[in-house]
XYZ file of C-alpha atoms in Angstrom:
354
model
C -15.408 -12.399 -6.087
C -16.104 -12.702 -2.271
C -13.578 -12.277 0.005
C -14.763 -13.400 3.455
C -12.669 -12.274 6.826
C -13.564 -15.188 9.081
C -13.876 -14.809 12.798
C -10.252 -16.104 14.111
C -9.751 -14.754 17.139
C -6.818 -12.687 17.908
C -5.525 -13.959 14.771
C -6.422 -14.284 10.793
C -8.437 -16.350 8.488
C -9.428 -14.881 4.743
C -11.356 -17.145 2.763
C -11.672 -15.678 -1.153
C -14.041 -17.158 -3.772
C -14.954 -16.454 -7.194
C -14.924 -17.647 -10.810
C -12.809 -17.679 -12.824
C -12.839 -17.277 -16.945
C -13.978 -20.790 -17.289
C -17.223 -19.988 -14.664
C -15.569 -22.299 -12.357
C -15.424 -21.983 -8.624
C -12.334 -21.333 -7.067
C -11.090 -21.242 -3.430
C -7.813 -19.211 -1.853
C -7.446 -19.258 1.877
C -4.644 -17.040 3.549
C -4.011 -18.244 7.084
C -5.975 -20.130 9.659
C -6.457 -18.104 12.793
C -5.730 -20.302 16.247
C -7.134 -23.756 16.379
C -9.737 -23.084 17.884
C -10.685 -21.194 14.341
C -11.346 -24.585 13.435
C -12.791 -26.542 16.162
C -12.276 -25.869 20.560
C -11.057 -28.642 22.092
C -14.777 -28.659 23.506
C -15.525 -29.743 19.694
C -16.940 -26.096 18.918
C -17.160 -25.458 15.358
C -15.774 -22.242 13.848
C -15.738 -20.378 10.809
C -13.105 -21.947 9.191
C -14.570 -25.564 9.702
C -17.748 -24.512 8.113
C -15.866 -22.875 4.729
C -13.933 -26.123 4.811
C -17.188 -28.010 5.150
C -19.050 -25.353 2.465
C -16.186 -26.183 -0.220
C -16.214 -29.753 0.574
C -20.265 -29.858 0.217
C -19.859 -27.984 -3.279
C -17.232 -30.207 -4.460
C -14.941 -27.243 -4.735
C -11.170 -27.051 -3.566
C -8.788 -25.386 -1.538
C -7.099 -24.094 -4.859
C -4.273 -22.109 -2.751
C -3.852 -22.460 0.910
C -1.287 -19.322 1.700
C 0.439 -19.581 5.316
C 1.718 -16.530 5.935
C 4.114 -17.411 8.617
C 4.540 -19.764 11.701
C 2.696 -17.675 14.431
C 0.272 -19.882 16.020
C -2.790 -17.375 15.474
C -2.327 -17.743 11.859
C -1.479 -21.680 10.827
C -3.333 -22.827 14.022
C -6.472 -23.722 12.727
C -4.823 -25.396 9.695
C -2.558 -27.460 12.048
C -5.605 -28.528 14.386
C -7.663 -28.886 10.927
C -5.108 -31.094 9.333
C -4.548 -33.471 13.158
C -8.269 -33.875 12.903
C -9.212 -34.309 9.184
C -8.074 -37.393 7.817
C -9.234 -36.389 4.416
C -7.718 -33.121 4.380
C -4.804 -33.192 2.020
C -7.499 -34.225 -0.962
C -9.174 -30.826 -0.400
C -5.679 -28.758 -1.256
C -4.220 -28.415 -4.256
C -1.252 -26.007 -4.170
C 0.073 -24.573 -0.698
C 2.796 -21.191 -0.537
C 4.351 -22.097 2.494
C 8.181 -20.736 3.496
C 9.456 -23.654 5.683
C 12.384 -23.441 7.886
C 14.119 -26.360 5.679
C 13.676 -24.793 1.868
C 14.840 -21.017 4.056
C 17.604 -23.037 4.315
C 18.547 -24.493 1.943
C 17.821 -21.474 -0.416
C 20.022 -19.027 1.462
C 22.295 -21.941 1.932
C 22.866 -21.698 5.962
C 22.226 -23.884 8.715
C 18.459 -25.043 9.648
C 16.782 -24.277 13.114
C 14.850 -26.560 14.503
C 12.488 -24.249 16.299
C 10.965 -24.072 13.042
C 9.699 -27.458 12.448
C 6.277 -28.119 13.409
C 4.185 -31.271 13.022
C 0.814 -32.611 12.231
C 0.506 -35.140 15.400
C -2.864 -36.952 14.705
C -5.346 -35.495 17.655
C -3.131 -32.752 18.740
C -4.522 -29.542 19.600
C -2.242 -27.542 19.244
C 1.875 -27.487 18.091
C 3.438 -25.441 20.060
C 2.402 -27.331 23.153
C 2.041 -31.031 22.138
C 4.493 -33.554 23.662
C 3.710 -35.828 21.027
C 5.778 -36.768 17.900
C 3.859 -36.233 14.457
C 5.047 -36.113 11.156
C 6.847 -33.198 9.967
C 4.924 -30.526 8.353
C 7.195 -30.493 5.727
C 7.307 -34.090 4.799
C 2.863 -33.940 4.850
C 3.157 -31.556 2.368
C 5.437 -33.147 0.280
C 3.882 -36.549 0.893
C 0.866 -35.233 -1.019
C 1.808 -33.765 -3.236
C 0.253 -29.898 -2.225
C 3.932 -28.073 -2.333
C 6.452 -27.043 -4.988
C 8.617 -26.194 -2.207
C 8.934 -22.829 -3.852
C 9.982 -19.626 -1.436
C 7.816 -17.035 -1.748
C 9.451 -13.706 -1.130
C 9.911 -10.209 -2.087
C 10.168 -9.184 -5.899
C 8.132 -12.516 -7.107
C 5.180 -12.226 -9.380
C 2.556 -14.676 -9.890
C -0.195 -15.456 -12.238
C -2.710 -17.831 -10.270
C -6.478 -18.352 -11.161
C -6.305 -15.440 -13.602
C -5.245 -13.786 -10.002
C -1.771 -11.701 -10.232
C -0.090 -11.447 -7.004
C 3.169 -9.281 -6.465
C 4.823 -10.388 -2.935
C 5.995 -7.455 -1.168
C 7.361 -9.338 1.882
C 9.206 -10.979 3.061
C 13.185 -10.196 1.435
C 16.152 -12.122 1.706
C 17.162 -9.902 5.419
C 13.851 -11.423 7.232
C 14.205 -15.079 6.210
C 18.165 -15.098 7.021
C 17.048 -13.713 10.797
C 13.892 -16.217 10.776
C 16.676 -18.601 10.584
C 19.011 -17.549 12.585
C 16.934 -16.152 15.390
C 13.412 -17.698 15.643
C 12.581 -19.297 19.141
C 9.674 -21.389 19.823
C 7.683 -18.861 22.654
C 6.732 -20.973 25.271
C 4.435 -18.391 26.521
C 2.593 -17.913 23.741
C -0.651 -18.302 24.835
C -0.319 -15.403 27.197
C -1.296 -11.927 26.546
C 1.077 -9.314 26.163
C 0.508 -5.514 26.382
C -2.051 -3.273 27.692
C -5.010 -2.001 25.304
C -4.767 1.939 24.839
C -8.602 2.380 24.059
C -8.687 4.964 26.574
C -6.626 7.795 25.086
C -8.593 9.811 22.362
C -8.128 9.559 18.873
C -7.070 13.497 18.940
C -4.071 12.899 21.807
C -2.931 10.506 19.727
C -2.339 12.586 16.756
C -0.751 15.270 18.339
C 1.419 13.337 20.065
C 2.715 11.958 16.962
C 2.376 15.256 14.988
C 5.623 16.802 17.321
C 8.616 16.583 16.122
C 10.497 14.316 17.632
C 8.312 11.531 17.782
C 10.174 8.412 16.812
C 8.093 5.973 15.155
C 9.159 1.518 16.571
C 9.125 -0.982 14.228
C 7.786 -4.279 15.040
C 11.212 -6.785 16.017
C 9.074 -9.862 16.240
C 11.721 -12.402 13.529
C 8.192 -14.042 12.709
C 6.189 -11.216 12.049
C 9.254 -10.273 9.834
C 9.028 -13.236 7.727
C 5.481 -12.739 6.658
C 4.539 -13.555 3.259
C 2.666 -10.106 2.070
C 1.333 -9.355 -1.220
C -0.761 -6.945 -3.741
C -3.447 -9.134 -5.493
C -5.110 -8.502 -8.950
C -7.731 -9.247 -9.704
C -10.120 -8.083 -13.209
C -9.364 -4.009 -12.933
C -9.356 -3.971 -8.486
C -6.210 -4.050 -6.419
C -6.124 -5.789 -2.979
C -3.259 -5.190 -0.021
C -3.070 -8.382 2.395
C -0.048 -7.411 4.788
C 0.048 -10.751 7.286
C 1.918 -9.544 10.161
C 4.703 -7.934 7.965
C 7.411 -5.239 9.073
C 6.312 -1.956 7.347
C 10.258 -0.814 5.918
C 9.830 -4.225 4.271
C 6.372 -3.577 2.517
C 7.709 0.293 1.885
C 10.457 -1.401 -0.132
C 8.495 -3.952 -1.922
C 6.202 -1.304 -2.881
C 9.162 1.283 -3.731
C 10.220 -1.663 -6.016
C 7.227 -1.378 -8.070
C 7.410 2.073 -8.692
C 4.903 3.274 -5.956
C 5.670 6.001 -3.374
C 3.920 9.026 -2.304
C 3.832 10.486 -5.517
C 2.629 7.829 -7.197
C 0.846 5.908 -4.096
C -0.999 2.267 -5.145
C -4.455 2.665 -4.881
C -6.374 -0.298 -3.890
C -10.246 -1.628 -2.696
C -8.934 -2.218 1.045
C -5.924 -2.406 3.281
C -5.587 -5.347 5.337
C -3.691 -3.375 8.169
C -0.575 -5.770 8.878
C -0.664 -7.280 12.912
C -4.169 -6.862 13.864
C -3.354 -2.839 14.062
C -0.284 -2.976 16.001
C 1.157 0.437 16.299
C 4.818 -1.283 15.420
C 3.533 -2.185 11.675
C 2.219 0.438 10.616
C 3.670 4.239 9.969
C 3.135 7.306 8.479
C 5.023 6.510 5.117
C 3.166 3.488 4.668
C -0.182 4.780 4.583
C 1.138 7.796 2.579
C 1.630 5.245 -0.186
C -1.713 2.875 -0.377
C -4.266 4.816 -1.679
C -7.782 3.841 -0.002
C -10.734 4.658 2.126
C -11.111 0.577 3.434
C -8.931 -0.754 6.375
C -9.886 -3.458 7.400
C -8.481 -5.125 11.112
C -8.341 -8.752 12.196
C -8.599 -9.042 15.817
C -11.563 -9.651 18.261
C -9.368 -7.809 20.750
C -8.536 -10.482 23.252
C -4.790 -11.030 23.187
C -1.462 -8.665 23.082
C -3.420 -5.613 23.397
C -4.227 -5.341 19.592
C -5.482 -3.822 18.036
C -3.962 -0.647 19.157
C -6.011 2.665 18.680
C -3.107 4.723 17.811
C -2.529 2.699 14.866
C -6.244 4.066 13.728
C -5.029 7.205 14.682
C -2.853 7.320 12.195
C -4.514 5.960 9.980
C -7.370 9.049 10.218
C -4.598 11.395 10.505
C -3.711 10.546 6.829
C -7.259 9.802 5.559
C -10.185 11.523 7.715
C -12.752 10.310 5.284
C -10.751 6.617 6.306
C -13.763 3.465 7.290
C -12.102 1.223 9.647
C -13.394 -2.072 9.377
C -13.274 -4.711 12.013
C -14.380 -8.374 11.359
C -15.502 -8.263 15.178
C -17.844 -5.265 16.299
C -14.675 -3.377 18.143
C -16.696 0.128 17.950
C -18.080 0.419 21.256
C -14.416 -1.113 22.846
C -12.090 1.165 20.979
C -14.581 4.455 20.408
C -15.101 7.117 23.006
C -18.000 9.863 22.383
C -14.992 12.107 22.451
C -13.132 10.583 18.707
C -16.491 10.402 16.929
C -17.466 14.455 18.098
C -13.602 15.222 17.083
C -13.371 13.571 14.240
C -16.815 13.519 11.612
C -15.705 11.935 8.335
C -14.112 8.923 9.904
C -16.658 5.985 10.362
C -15.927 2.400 11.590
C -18.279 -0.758 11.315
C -18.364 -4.366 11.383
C -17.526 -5.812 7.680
C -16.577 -9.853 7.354
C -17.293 -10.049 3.963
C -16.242 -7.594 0.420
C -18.442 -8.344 -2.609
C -16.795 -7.927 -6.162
C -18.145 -8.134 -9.939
């Protein structure tokens, strides 16, 4: 198995590949970074254009296309990917996709509209175009990639002799998707300031006090993230989207796991591209690894944040923080790697797997 973190920007792209019992080849992608993931608007080609171009080549498929959630810098590049591809849809065969309309109708309450989105043939991007399209939704359905299925907390699936166990999102996040998602119209601007300059060892004993209060992420989108554990053979893999950490602590209490009896996997996919507000003390207490690995090239919203790492070292100083841009030289000072010895952090896009 390969499991390839593309370059997506601020956002995420995973691309996994392997065989299954058969020897065939088979193809998952999770998310699809920010168009420009797929092409620029100055007809750049980007990492997820050449795996869709690699698969196509190979006569392989998209077996499962997984969007996580609606944030632009993670169905982006499938949006701008499906307005430019005419021949898309025959790539995909199955998509896990929680739309605003199935939320809906599942929890049986009114539908928002901020939640539709549309392919609009030469768009670049949705949350910007003018342009009418046809609804997501309906594409979907209209090729038959969708079981219109809601993935959420407490499912199991067998997949490609693959066994995922969803840990996010439950019934609380999609009712608020719902009721309170709004279409940012600012989303293309950055957001907070990076923290790179405070050491590693101010971080941790600022947290270490008592007193210190820990902020969960409020973002209703990042809430609704579709998170899971995947199986695969006798390895264990944690992809966590953007998802709220007290969300992922109770999927994971669910199955049993907690700090006595923490779920040891190959990596952590840290959830929000290392935002401090995903990712606490009692999480990391329960996965069991030495592999983080961060999606972000550290352009937007201040992420990833360095006191997430911090904590992240505070509960594992042997921990490897992997980045699938070279952050080291941003995020390091001389300072965190003479204070702290066992840690080590390096450039990784791609996890190998008999």
């Amino acid at each position: 198995m390969n499991i390839k973190f593309l370059k997506a920007f601020n956002g995420d792209c995973i691309w996994i590949s392997f065989l299954d019992t058969k020897g065939n080849a088979k193809n998952i992608l999770i998310d699809g970074g920010i168009g420009d993931t797929y092409k620029s608007t100055s007809n750049k080609k980007g990492d997820l254009y050449n795996a869709i171009e690699e698969i196509r080549k190979t006569n392989q498929f998209i077996d499962l296309l997984i969007l996580t959630h609606f944030d632009d810098d993670h169905i982006g590049g499938i949006l701008r990917w499906l307005n430019k591809d005419k021949k898309a849809s025959s790539l995909i065969k199955d998509v896990w996709f929680n739309s605003g309309k199935e939320i809906a109708k599942n929890l049986k309450i009114d539908e928002n509209k901020d939640l539709d989105i549309e392919i609009i043939d030469g768009a670049e991007d949705f949350h910007t175009s003018p342009r009418q399209g046809i609804k997501f939704e309906k594409y979907l359905r209209d090729n038959n990639l969708w079981k219109e299925k809601i993935i959420e907390q407490g499912s199991e699936y067998n997949f490609l002799d693959l066994k995922f166990k969803i840990l996010s999102p439950n019934s609380d996040k999609l009712n608020n998707l719902l009721k309170l998602y709004k279409k940012e119209k600012d989303y293309f601007t950055s957001g907070d300031e990076y923290d790179f300059q405070t050491s590693l060892k101010d971080f941790i004993h600022e947290e270490n006090r008592s007193g210190f209060n820990f902020k969960e992420d409020a973002s209703v989108a990042n809430g609704s993230s579709i998170a899971f554990i995947m199986e695969y053979k006798d390895k264990s893999f944690l992809f966590l989207a953007d998802a709220h950490p007290s969300v992922i602590i109770e999927g994971l209490n669910k199955l049993k796991y907690n700090k006595e009896n923490p779920l040891s996997v190959e990596f952590m996919k840290v959830s929000h591209h290392g935002s401090m507000y995903n990712t606490n003390k009692e999480l990391l207490e329960i996965v069991k690894t030495d592999n983080y690995l961060i999606s972000s090239n550290a352009t937007k919203h201040g992420l990833p944040n360095k006191r997430t790492i911090a904590r992240i070292i505070n509960n594992n100083p042997n921990a490897i923080i992997r980045f699938n841009y070279d952050l080291r030289d941003n995020v390091f000072s001389k300072e965190d790697w003479h204070d702290f010895l066992k840690f080590k952090a390096k450039a990784t896009n791609e996890f190998i797997y008999q």
